[in-house]
mmCIF file of C-alpha atoms in Angstrom:
data_model
loop_
_atom_site.group_PDB
_atom_site.id
_atom_site.type_symbol
_atom_site.label_atom_id
_atom_site.label_comp_id
_atom_site.label_asym_id
_atom_site.label_seq_id
_atom_site.Cartn_x
_atom_site.Cartn_y
_atom_site.Cartn_z
ATOM 1 C CA MET A 1 -19.365 -102.402 -72.111
ATOM 2 C CA LYS A 2 -19.707 -100.671 -68.738
ATOM 3 C CA GLN A 3 -23.272 -100.764 -67.481
ATOM 4 C CA LEU A 4 -24.135 -97.216 -66.313
ATOM 5 C CA ILE A 5 -22.662 -93.931 -65.290
ATOM 6 C CA SER A 6 -24.200 -91.838 -62.613
ATOM 7 C CA ILE A 7 -25.670 -88.627 -63.904
ATOM 8 C CA ALA A 8 -24.753 -86.819 -60.727
ATOM 9 C CA LEU A 9 -21.107 -87.583 -61.252
ATOM 10 C CA PHE A 10 -21.351 -86.380 -64.824
ATOM 11 C CA ILE A 11 -22.590 -83.010 -63.697
ATOM 12 C CA LEU A 12 -19.117 -82.827 -62.019
ATOM 13 C CA VAL A 13 -17.527 -84.072 -65.238
ATOM 14 C CA ALA A 14 -18.872 -81.066 -67.109
ATOM 15 C CA VAL A 15 -16.817 -78.892 -64.737
ATOM 16 C CA ALA A 16 -13.784 -80.993 -64.098
ATOM 17 C CA VAL A 17 -13.249 -84.710 -64.450
ATOM 18 C CA VAL A 18 -15.040 -87.862 -65.494
ATOM 19 C CA GLY A 19 -16.608 -90.051 -62.769
ATOM 20 C CA TRP A 20 -17.870 -93.523 -63.042
ATOM 21 C CA GLY A 21 -20.771 -94.977 -61.129
ATOM 22 C CA SER A 22 -23.100 -97.815 -60.475
ATOM 23 C CA ASP A 23 -23.359 -101.059 -62.534
ATOM 24 C CA SER A 24 -27.150 -101.259 -62.170
ATOM 25 C CA LEU A 25 -29.367 -101.405 -65.204
ATOM 26 C CA GLN A 26 -31.375 -98.247 -64.415
ATOM 27 C CA PRO A 27 -30.247 -94.716 -63.679
ATOM 28 C CA LYS A 28 -30.219 -93.727 -60.047
ATOM 29 C CA THR A 29 -31.772 -90.370 -61.015
ATOM 30 C CA ALA A 30 -34.641 -90.000 -63.457
ATOM 31 C CA VAL A 31 -33.232 -88.790 -66.744
ATOM 32 C CA PRO A 32 -35.194 -85.955 -68.408
ATOM 33 C CA GLU A 33 -36.068 -86.196 -72.004
ATOM 34 C CA VAL A 34 -33.481 -84.589 -74.178
ATOM 35 C CA SER A 35 -34.443 -82.439 -77.166
ATOM 36 C CA ILE A 36 -32.390 -83.594 -80.129
ATOM 37 C CA ASP A 37 -31.965 -81.844 -83.463
ATOM 38 C CA ARG A 38 -33.868 -84.285 -85.616
ATOM 39 C CA THR A 39 -32.809 -82.742 -88.934
ATOM 40 C CA ILE A 40 -31.295 -85.390 -91.107
ATOM 41 C CA HIS A 41 -28.139 -83.774 -92.464
ATOM 42 C CA THR A 42 -26.173 -84.872 -95.460
ATOM 43 C CA PHE A 43 -22.424 -84.803 -95.408
ATOM 44 C CA GLN A 44 -19.950 -84.638 -98.237
ATOM 45 C CA SER A 45 -16.442 -85.389 -96.874
ATOM 46 C CA GLN A 46 -15.237 -86.281 -100.356
ATOM 47 C CA SER A 47 -16.235 -85.427 -103.891
ATOM 48 C CA PRO A 48 -18.105 -88.173 -105.912
ATOM 49 C CA ALA A 49 -14.951 -88.644 -107.992
ATOM 50 C CA GLU A 50 -12.883 -89.205 -104.909
ATOM 51 C CA LYS A 51 -15.321 -91.638 -103.462
ATOM 52 C CA ASN A 52 -15.486 -93.628 -106.702
ATOM 53 C CA ALA A 53 -11.675 -93.670 -106.945
ATOM 54 C CA VAL A 54 -11.299 -95.333 -103.532
ATOM 55 C CA SER A 55 -12.522 -98.922 -103.442
ATOM 56 C CA GLN A 56 -13.076 -100.289 -100.046
ATOM 57 C CA PRO A 57 -11.354 -103.592 -99.197
ATOM 58 C CA GLN A 58 -13.532 -106.522 -98.166
ATOM 59 C CA VAL A 59 -13.234 -108.202 -94.819
ATOM 60 C CA ASP A 60 -12.183 -111.847 -94.570
ATOM 61 C CA SER A 61 -15.023 -113.543 -92.686
ATOM 62 C CA SER A 62 -12.852 -116.505 -91.811
ATOM 63 C CA ARG A 63 -10.217 -114.346 -90.238
ATOM 64 C CA LEU A 64 -12.691 -112.424 -88.236
ATOM 65 C CA TRP A 65 -14.313 -115.618 -86.940
ATOM 66 C CA LYS A 66 -10.941 -117.107 -86.068
ATOM 67 C CA HIS A 67 -10.097 -114.014 -84.006
ATOM 68 C CA VAL A 68 -13.295 -114.397 -82.022
ATOM 69 C CA GLU A 69 -12.782 -118.151 -81.546
ATOM 70 C CA THR A 70 -9.274 -117.541 -80.223
ATOM 71 C CA LEU A 71 -10.220 -114.673 -77.884
ATOM 72 C CA ALA A 72 -13.553 -115.943 -76.533
ATOM 73 C CA GLY A 73 -13.049 -116.864 -72.843
ATOM 74 C CA GLU A 74 -12.968 -114.901 -69.617
ATOM 75 C CA ARG A 75 -10.335 -112.130 -69.976
ATOM 76 C CA GLU A 76 -10.524 -110.587 -66.498
ATOM 77 C CA GLY A 77 -7.500 -112.040 -64.699
ATOM 78 C CA GLU A 78 -3.953 -111.011 -65.487
ATOM 79 C CA ARG A 79 -2.970 -114.283 -67.124
ATOM 80 C CA ALA A 80 -5.916 -114.155 -69.586
ATOM 81 C CA ARG A 81 -5.315 -110.517 -70.368
ATOM 82 C CA SER A 82 -1.629 -111.108 -70.910
ATOM 83 C CA PHE A 83 -2.424 -113.921 -73.403
ATOM 84 C CA THR A 84 -4.819 -111.523 -75.152
ATOM 85 C CA ARG A 85 -2.212 -108.720 -75.342
ATOM 86 C CA ASP A 86 0.341 -111.156 -76.730
ATOM 87 C CA TYR A 87 -2.140 -112.425 -79.379
ATOM 88 C CA ILE A 88 -3.051 -108.814 -80.408
ATOM 89 C CA SER A 89 0.642 -107.786 -80.572
ATOM 90 C CA GLN A 90 1.606 -110.797 -82.681
ATOM 91 C CA GLN A 91 -1.231 -110.146 -85.059
ATOM 92 C CA LEU A 92 -0.214 -106.528 -85.464
ATOM 93 C CA LYS A 93 3.376 -107.483 -86.135
ATOM 94 C CA THR A 94 2.295 -109.797 -88.958
ATOM 95 C CA PHE A 95 0.407 -106.827 -90.472
ATOM 96 C CA GLY A 96 3.549 -104.673 -90.458
ATOM 97 C CA PHE A 97 2.947 -102.652 -87.226
ATOM 98 C CA SER A 98 5.312 -102.169 -84.314
ATOM 99 C CA PRO A 99 2.945 -102.410 -81.323
ATOM 100 C CA LYS A 100 3.645 -100.630 -78.061
ATOM 101 C CA LEU A 101 2.359 -101.120 -74.607
ATOM 102 C CA GLN A 102 0.977 -98.290 -72.443
ATOM 103 C CA GLU A 103 1.053 -99.267 -68.751
ATOM 104 C CA PHE A 104 -1.257 -97.602 -66.276
ATOM 105 C CA ASP A 105 -2.479 -98.361 -62.803
ATOM 106 C CA ARG A 106 -4.215 -101.793 -62.934
ATOM 107 C CA GLY A 107 -3.806 -102.411 -66.666
ATOM 108 C CA ILE A 108 -1.941 -102.240 -69.986
ATOM 109 C CA ASN A 109 -3.194 -100.834 -73.347
ATOM 110 C CA VAL A 110 -1.767 -101.928 -76.710
ATOM 111 C CA PHE A 111 -1.182 -99.253 -79.319
ATOM 112 C CA ALA A 112 0.232 -99.102 -82.909
ATOM 113 C CA GLU A 113 0.116 -96.783 -85.831
ATOM 114 C CA ARG A 114 0.841 -96.465 -89.554
ATOM 115 C CA LYS A 115 1.934 -92.990 -90.621
ATOM 116 C CA GLY A 116 -0.079 -91.183 -93.284
ATOM 117 C CA THR A 117 1.359 -89.533 -96.385
ATOM 118 C CA ASP A 118 0.288 -86.000 -95.266
ATOM 119 C CA SER A 119 1.759 -84.906 -91.975
ATOM 120 C CA ASN A 120 -0.860 -82.127 -91.751
ATOM 121 C CA ALA A 121 -3.862 -84.435 -92.203
ATOM 122 C CA GLY A 122 -3.836 -85.790 -88.688
ATOM 123 C CA ALA A 123 -4.808 -89.258 -87.487
ATOM 124 C CA ILE A 124 -7.856 -91.506 -87.089
ATOM 125 C CA LEU A 125 -7.969 -93.908 -84.200
ATOM 126 C CA ILE A 126 -9.938 -97.165 -84.117
ATOM 127 C CA ALA A 127 -10.127 -98.935 -80.770
ATOM 128 C CA ALA A 128 -11.778 -101.643 -78.712
ATOM 129 C CA HIS A 129 -11.458 -102.941 -75.152
ATOM 130 C CA TYR A 130 -10.140 -106.439 -74.699
ATOM 131 C CA ASP A 131 -11.067 -107.319 -71.102
ATOM 132 C CA THR A 132 -14.230 -108.941 -69.790
ATOM 133 C CA VAL A 133 -16.211 -109.048 -66.607
ATOM 134 C CA PRO A 134 -15.622 -112.087 -64.386
ATOM 135 C CA GLN A 135 -17.159 -115.389 -65.507
ATOM 136 C CA SER A 136 -18.149 -114.197 -68.948
ATOM 137 C CA PRO A 137 -16.454 -115.457 -72.093
ATOM 138 C CA GLY A 138 -16.982 -112.082 -73.774
ATOM 139 C CA ALA A 139 -17.450 -113.319 -77.232
ATOM 140 C CA ASP A 140 -19.580 -110.322 -78.204
ATOM 141 C CA ASP A 141 -18.279 -108.155 -75.323
ATOM 142 C CA ASN A 142 -15.778 -107.530 -76.775
ATOM 143 C CA ALA A 143 -13.997 -110.139 -78.815
ATOM 144 C CA THR A 144 -16.043 -109.002 -81.863
ATOM 145 C CA GLY A 145 -14.766 -105.423 -81.432
ATOM 146 C CA VAL A 146 -11.150 -106.585 -81.067
ATOM 147 C CA ALA A 147 -11.465 -108.820 -84.116
ATOM 148 C CA ALA A 148 -12.831 -105.959 -86.211
ATOM 149 C CA VAL A 149 -9.990 -103.631 -85.191
ATOM 150 C CA LEU A 150 -7.463 -106.270 -86.120
ATOM 151 C CA GLU A 151 -9.136 -106.646 -89.537
ATOM 152 C CA VAL A 152 -8.999 -102.878 -90.061
ATOM 153 C CA ALA A 153 -5.292 -103.015 -89.238
ATOM 154 C CA ARG A 154 -4.717 -105.825 -91.669
ATOM 155 C CA LEU A 155 -6.695 -104.317 -94.546
ATOM 156 C CA LEU A 156 -5.606 -100.672 -94.135
ATOM 157 C CA GLY A 157 -2.225 -100.942 -92.375
ATOM 158 C CA SER A 158 -0.248 -101.137 -95.677
ATOM 159 C CA ARG A 159 -2.530 -98.814 -97.603
ATOM 160 C CA PRO A 160 -1.101 -95.298 -98.181
ATOM 161 C CA THR A 161 -3.597 -92.681 -97.003
ATOM 162 C CA PRO A 162 -3.235 -88.958 -96.193
ATOM 163 C CA ARG A 163 -4.186 -89.570 -92.595
ATOM 164 C CA THR A 164 -2.344 -91.703 -90.082
ATOM 165 C CA LEU A 165 -4.058 -94.855 -88.966
ATOM 166 C CA GLN A 166 -3.881 -95.591 -85.197
ATOM 167 C CA VAL A 167 -5.256 -98.701 -83.511
ATOM 168 C CA ALA A 168 -5.658 -99.158 -79.782
ATOM 169 C CA PHE A 169 -6.846 -102.039 -77.568
ATOM 170 C CA PHE A 170 -7.914 -100.755 -74.121
ATOM 171 C CA ASP A 171 -7.619 -102.702 -70.890
ATOM 172 C CA ARG A 172 -9.934 -102.478 -67.940
ATOM 173 C CA GLU A 173 -12.950 -100.946 -69.599
ATOM 174 C CA GLU A 174 -15.216 -103.103 -67.503
ATOM 175 C CA ILE A 175 -14.078 -101.624 -64.145
ATOM 176 C CA GLY A 176 -14.446 -97.987 -65.119
ATOM 177 C CA LEU A 177 -13.035 -97.226 -68.583
ATOM 178 C CA LEU A 178 -9.523 -97.152 -67.033
ATOM 179 C CA GLY A 179 -7.667 -97.901 -70.228
ATOM 180 C CA SER A 180 -9.332 -95.278 -72.332
ATOM 181 C CA LEU A 181 -9.079 -92.773 -69.535
ATOM 182 C CA ALA A 182 -5.341 -93.364 -69.398
ATOM 183 C CA PHE A 183 -5.010 -93.108 -73.191
ATOM 184 C CA ALA A 184 -7.101 -89.927 -73.465
ATOM 185 C CA GLY A 185 -5.291 -88.492 -70.453
ATOM 186 C CA SER A 186 -1.992 -88.380 -72.419
ATOM 187 C CA PRO A 187 -1.693 -85.151 -74.473
ATOM 188 C CA ALA A 188 0.827 -86.853 -76.793
ATOM 189 C CA ARG A 189 -1.723 -89.467 -77.743
ATOM 190 C CA LEU A 190 -4.317 -86.828 -78.629
ATOM 191 C CA LYS A 191 -1.968 -84.630 -80.672
ATOM 192 C CA ASN A 192 -3.247 -84.364 -84.228
ATOM 193 C CA LEU A 193 -6.073 -86.877 -83.496
ATOM 194 C CA GLN A 194 -8.988 -86.038 -85.796
ATOM 195 C CA GLY A 195 -11.431 -88.664 -84.535
ATOM 196 C CA ALA A 196 -11.838 -91.909 -82.742
ATOM 197 C CA ILE A 197 -13.954 -94.909 -83.649
ATOM 198 C CA VAL A 198 -14.633 -97.180 -80.645
ATOM 199 C CA LEU A 199 -16.109 -100.648 -81.148
ATOM 200 C CA ASP A 200 -17.918 -102.299 -78.232
ATOM 201 C CA MET A 201 -20.016 -105.295 -79.005
ATOM 202 C CA ILE A 202 -20.846 -105.561 -82.785
ATOM 203 C CA GLY A 203 -21.978 -109.166 -83.139
ATOM 204 C CA TYR A 204 -25.488 -109.707 -81.711
ATOM 205 C CA ALA A 205 -28.727 -109.332 -83.504
ATOM 206 C CA CYS A 206 -32.254 -110.149 -82.290
ATOM 207 C CA ARG A 207 -35.205 -110.686 -84.595
ATOM 208 C CA THR A 208 -38.259 -111.104 -82.442
ATOM 209 C CA ALA A 209 -40.728 -108.289 -81.773
ATOM 210 C CA GLY A 210 -39.908 -106.360 -78.598
ATOM 211 C CA CYS A 211 -36.323 -107.555 -78.201
ATOM 212 C CA GLN A 212 -34.794 -104.118 -78.871
ATOM 213 C CA ARG A 213 -35.001 -101.356 -76.273
ATOM 214 C CA TYR A 214 -33.604 -97.775 -76.174
ATOM 215 C CA PRO A 215 -31.879 -95.570 -73.609
ATOM 216 C CA GLU A 216 -34.276 -93.672 -71.382
ATOM 217 C CA GLY A 217 -34.681 -90.069 -72.371
ATOM 218 C CA LEU A 218 -33.786 -90.553 -76.068
ATOM 219 C CA LYS A 219 -36.186 -90.645 -78.953
ATOM 220 C CA PRO A 220 -34.414 -92.374 -81.824
ATOM 221 C CA GLN A 221 -37.240 -92.846 -84.210
ATOM 222 C CA PRO A 222 -36.227 -90.109 -86.756
ATOM 223 C CA PHE A 223 -32.741 -91.676 -86.903
ATOM 224 C CA LEU A 224 -34.152 -95.151 -87.300
ATOM 225 C CA ASP A 225 -36.308 -93.870 -90.096
ATOM 226 C CA ALA A 226 -33.332 -92.275 -91.787
ATOM 227 C CA ALA A 227 -31.464 -95.611 -91.539
ATOM 228 C CA GLY A 228 -34.295 -97.457 -93.188
ATOM 229 C CA VAL A 229 -35.072 -99.496 -90.099
ATOM 230 C CA THR A 230 -38.601 -100.832 -90.638
ATOM 231 C CA SER A 231 -38.904 -102.788 -87.411
ATOM 232 C CA PRO A 232 -37.451 -100.623 -84.603
ATOM 233 C CA ASP A 233 -38.521 -103.164 -81.951
ATOM 234 C CA LYS A 234 -36.114 -105.715 -83.456
ATOM 235 C CA GLY A 235 -32.331 -105.499 -83.118
ATOM 236 C CA GLU A 236 -31.148 -105.882 -86.723
ATOM 237 C CA PHE A 237 -29.256 -102.613 -87.073
ATOM 238 C CA ILE A 238 -25.849 -101.469 -85.911
ATOM 239 C CA ALA A 239 -25.819 -98.209 -83.821
ATOM 240 C CA VAL A 240 -23.242 -95.467 -84.242
ATOM 241 C CA ILE A 241 -23.447 -92.972 -81.421
ATOM 242 C CA GLY A 242 -21.530 -89.674 -81.604
ATOM 243 C CA ASP A 243 -21.349 -86.289 -80.002
ATOM 244 C CA ALA A 244 -23.356 -83.723 -81.874
ATOM 245 C CA GLU A 245 -20.289 -81.388 -82.012
ATOM 246 C CA HIS A 246 -18.474 -83.626 -84.500
ATOM 247 C CA PRO A 247 -21.035 -84.585 -87.202
ATOM 248 C CA LEU A 248 -18.495 -85.609 -89.836
ATOM 249 C CA LEU A 249 -17.714 -88.932 -88.065
ATOM 250 C CA LEU A 250 -21.422 -89.813 -87.899
ATOM 251 C CA GLY A 251 -21.990 -88.616 -91.450
ATOM 252 C CA THR A 252 -19.263 -90.947 -92.767
ATOM 253 C CA PHE A 253 -20.990 -93.908 -91.316
ATOM 254 C CA ALA A 254 -24.347 -92.746 -92.670
ATOM 255 C CA GLU A 255 -23.038 -92.457 -96.291
ATOM 256 C CA SER A 256 -23.724 -95.064 -98.997
ATOM 257 C CA PRO A 257 -25.709 -97.764 -97.210
ATOM 258 C CA GLN A 258 -25.457 -101.163 -98.775
ATOM 259 C CA ALA A 259 -28.378 -103.555 -99.137
ATOM 260 C CA ASP A 260 -26.251 -106.570 -98.078
ATOM 261 C CA LEU A 261 -25.053 -104.898 -94.828
ATOM 262 C CA PRO A 262 -26.958 -104.158 -91.624
ATOM 263 C CA PRO A 263 -28.746 -100.800 -91.480
ATOM 264 C CA VAL A 264 -26.679 -98.109 -89.707
ATOM 265 C CA MET A 265 -28.516 -95.930 -87.169
ATOM 266 C CA THR A 266 -26.403 -92.837 -86.487
ATOM 267 C CA LEU A 267 -27.380 -90.955 -83.331
ATOM 268 C CA PRO A 268 -26.028 -87.491 -82.497
ATOM 269 C CA VAL A 269 -25.917 -86.885 -78.775
ATOM 270 C CA PRO A 270 -26.128 -83.243 -77.444
ATOM 271 C CA LEU A 271 -24.254 -81.902 -74.396
ATOM 272 C CA LYS A 272 -21.735 -84.681 -74.511
ATOM 273 C CA GLY A 273 -24.378 -87.037 -73.063
ATOM 274 C CA LEU A 274 -24.567 -85.086 -69.791
ATOM 275 C CA LEU A 275 -28.327 -85.684 -69.516
ATOM 276 C CA THR A 276 -28.336 -89.138 -71.042
ATOM 277 C CA PRO A 277 -25.680 -91.146 -69.110
ATOM 278 C CA ASP A 278 -26.754 -94.424 -70.713
ATOM 279 C CA VAL A 279 -24.860 -93.352 -73.852
ATOM 280 C CA LEU A 280 -21.610 -92.823 -71.908
ATOM 281 C CA ARG A 281 -20.976 -96.440 -71.083
ATOM 282 C CA SER A 282 -17.953 -97.160 -73.199
ATOM 283 C CA ASP A 283 -14.477 -95.998 -74.233
ATOM 284 C CA HIS A 284 -15.659 -93.165 -76.503
ATOM 285 C CA ALA A 285 -16.740 -91.077 -73.449
ATOM 286 C CA PRO A 286 -13.195 -89.980 -72.358
ATOM 287 C CA PHE A 287 -12.568 -88.650 -75.828
ATOM 288 C CA TRP A 288 -15.754 -86.550 -75.715
ATOM 289 C CA TYR A 289 -14.608 -84.892 -72.524
ATOM 290 C CA LYS A 290 -11.235 -84.105 -74.078
ATOM 291 C CA GLY A 291 -12.924 -82.310 -77.000
ATOM 292 C CA VAL A 292 -12.026 -85.089 -79.528
ATOM 293 C CA GLY A 293 -14.726 -86.271 -81.785
ATOM 294 C CA ALA A 294 -15.540 -89.980 -81.182
ATOM 295 C CA VAL A 295 -18.236 -92.487 -82.091
ATOM 296 C CA LEU A 296 -19.292 -95.698 -80.448
ATOM 297 C CA VAL A 297 -20.205 -98.549 -82.777
ATOM 298 C CA THR A 298 -22.357 -101.046 -80.988
ATOM 299 C CA ASP A 299 -25.148 -103.638 -81.182
ATOM 300 C CA THR A 300 -26.553 -101.745 -78.121
ATOM 301 C CA ALA A 301 -25.450 -104.361 -75.487
ATOM 302 C CA ASN A 302 -28.052 -105.102 -72.801
ATOM 303 C CA LEU A 303 -30.630 -103.004 -74.665
ATOM 304 C CA ARG A 304 -30.752 -105.960 -77.042
ATOM 305 C CA SER A 305 -28.761 -108.926 -75.813
ATOM 306 C CA PRO A 306 -29.801 -111.200 -72.907
ATOM 307 C CA HIS A 307 -26.195 -112.503 -72.810
ATOM 308 C CA TYR A 308 -24.634 -109.198 -71.844
ATOM 309 C CA HIS A 309 -22.119 -109.868 -69.006
ATOM 310 C CA GLN A 310 -23.341 -113.406 -68.668
ATOM 311 C CA SER A 311 -21.692 -116.818 -69.027
ATOM 312 C CA THR A 312 -23.790 -117.230 -72.175
ATOM 313 C CA ASP A 313 -21.856 -114.576 -74.065
ATOM 314 C CA THR A 314 -20.331 -117.291 -76.236
ATOM 315 C CA LEU A 315 -19.529 -117.907 -79.908
ATOM 316 C CA ALA A 316 -22.787 -119.800 -80.309
ATOM 317 C CA ASN A 317 -24.742 -116.616 -79.625
ATOM 318 C CA ILE A 318 -22.945 -114.395 -82.139
ATOM 319 C CA ASP A 319 -24.916 -113.707 -85.287
ATOM 320 C CA ARG A 320 -22.173 -114.381 -87.867
ATOM 321 C CA PRO A 321 -23.640 -112.543 -90.876
ATOM 322 C CA PHE A 322 -24.521 -109.538 -88.730
ATOM 323 C CA PHE A 323 -21.025 -109.448 -87.175
ATOM 324 C CA ILE A 324 -19.280 -109.721 -90.551
ATOM 325 C CA GLY A 325 -21.474 -107.014 -91.990
ATOM 326 C CA SER A 326 -20.867 -104.747 -89.097
ATOM 327 C CA ALA A 327 -17.125 -105.185 -89.456
ATOM 328 C CA GLN A 328 -17.434 -104.293 -93.131
ATOM 329 C CA ILE A 329 -19.290 -101.108 -92.214
ATOM 330 C CA VAL A 330 -16.427 -100.168 -89.892
ATOM 331 C CA VAL A 331 -13.826 -100.860 -92.578
ATOM 332 C CA ASN A 332 -15.751 -98.753 -95.107
ATOM 333 C CA ALA A 333 -16.062 -95.801 -92.759
ATOM 334 C CA THR A 334 -12.468 -95.957 -91.576
ATOM 335 C CA ALA A 335 -11.139 -96.125 -95.110
ATOM 336 C CA LYS A 336 -13.133 -92.975 -96.094
ATOM 337 C CA LEU A 337 -11.968 -91.032 -93.006
ATOM 338 C CA LEU A 338 -8.384 -91.895 -93.674
ATOM 339 C CA GLU A 339 -8.600 -90.329 -97.174
ATOM 340 C CA ILE A 340 -9.594 -86.844 -95.894
ATOM 341 C CA ARG A 341 -6.875 -84.189 -95.844
#
């Protein structure tokens, strides 16, 4: 996950293009507090009968773990990234997909889709970046995200749904979101796209008081309360961050929490994050600035994990039950969104 985006550049973004800034932990400019609509909305994307009629497939914890085991290791150089692309492509082929490569300056994305049964229903994209920073194994950042996207492809790739399922694996997120910028910069890729789910670090939990922090300028307490988070200073929840203009995506993640899965804190961000650049640090941001609804699913990275961008981002520091539960949450939400006409 990219560390920080300069607020000054994002003022320019609001007018023209997206700019990417410093990798320091703190904003260069003080971020004013943002007034957020704290009303807890309820969403009904499907009737109760439709929800009951669609059973959600269950993730295979062994498969998920095997993906992370295979992928964990520095993926910054071309050789390592090429191995990762080959692994992703081979997995997709075994699931019945025909993966394609999208080349761009300094990197290559992997993309595949399974057509829906209703050509007018549009598509849902689920994506994760596969590169790392130098000298970091990137087990959480972002082998966990890649593994979960592969599991979604396996579980839902052969399942007939009204909407088309698209999967993408972005390259070069760590040096400026280059892969997602290239993807979102292609009008053909955005045609009929009804929403994007971006996974970036979904496998780390912390359970000591004070280990969880929050972006400057945001007041998440109402949303933590709505998610049933009783210890907000502990990192035991998964966060889903979306632009306030597209509440259906957030609402789908908020529906039907399960006691055996991590709590889901859904956070609507106004003004496309212009005044809160700390929420623009991953591959969902280019979609926001193209007017496409997108959510970031994350364990909140360095706001929780001391292993972020470090050599200690290893398999040993992944919380396996939390990771498996987070992946199941993603599968559940994706399956629901694919059923909407």
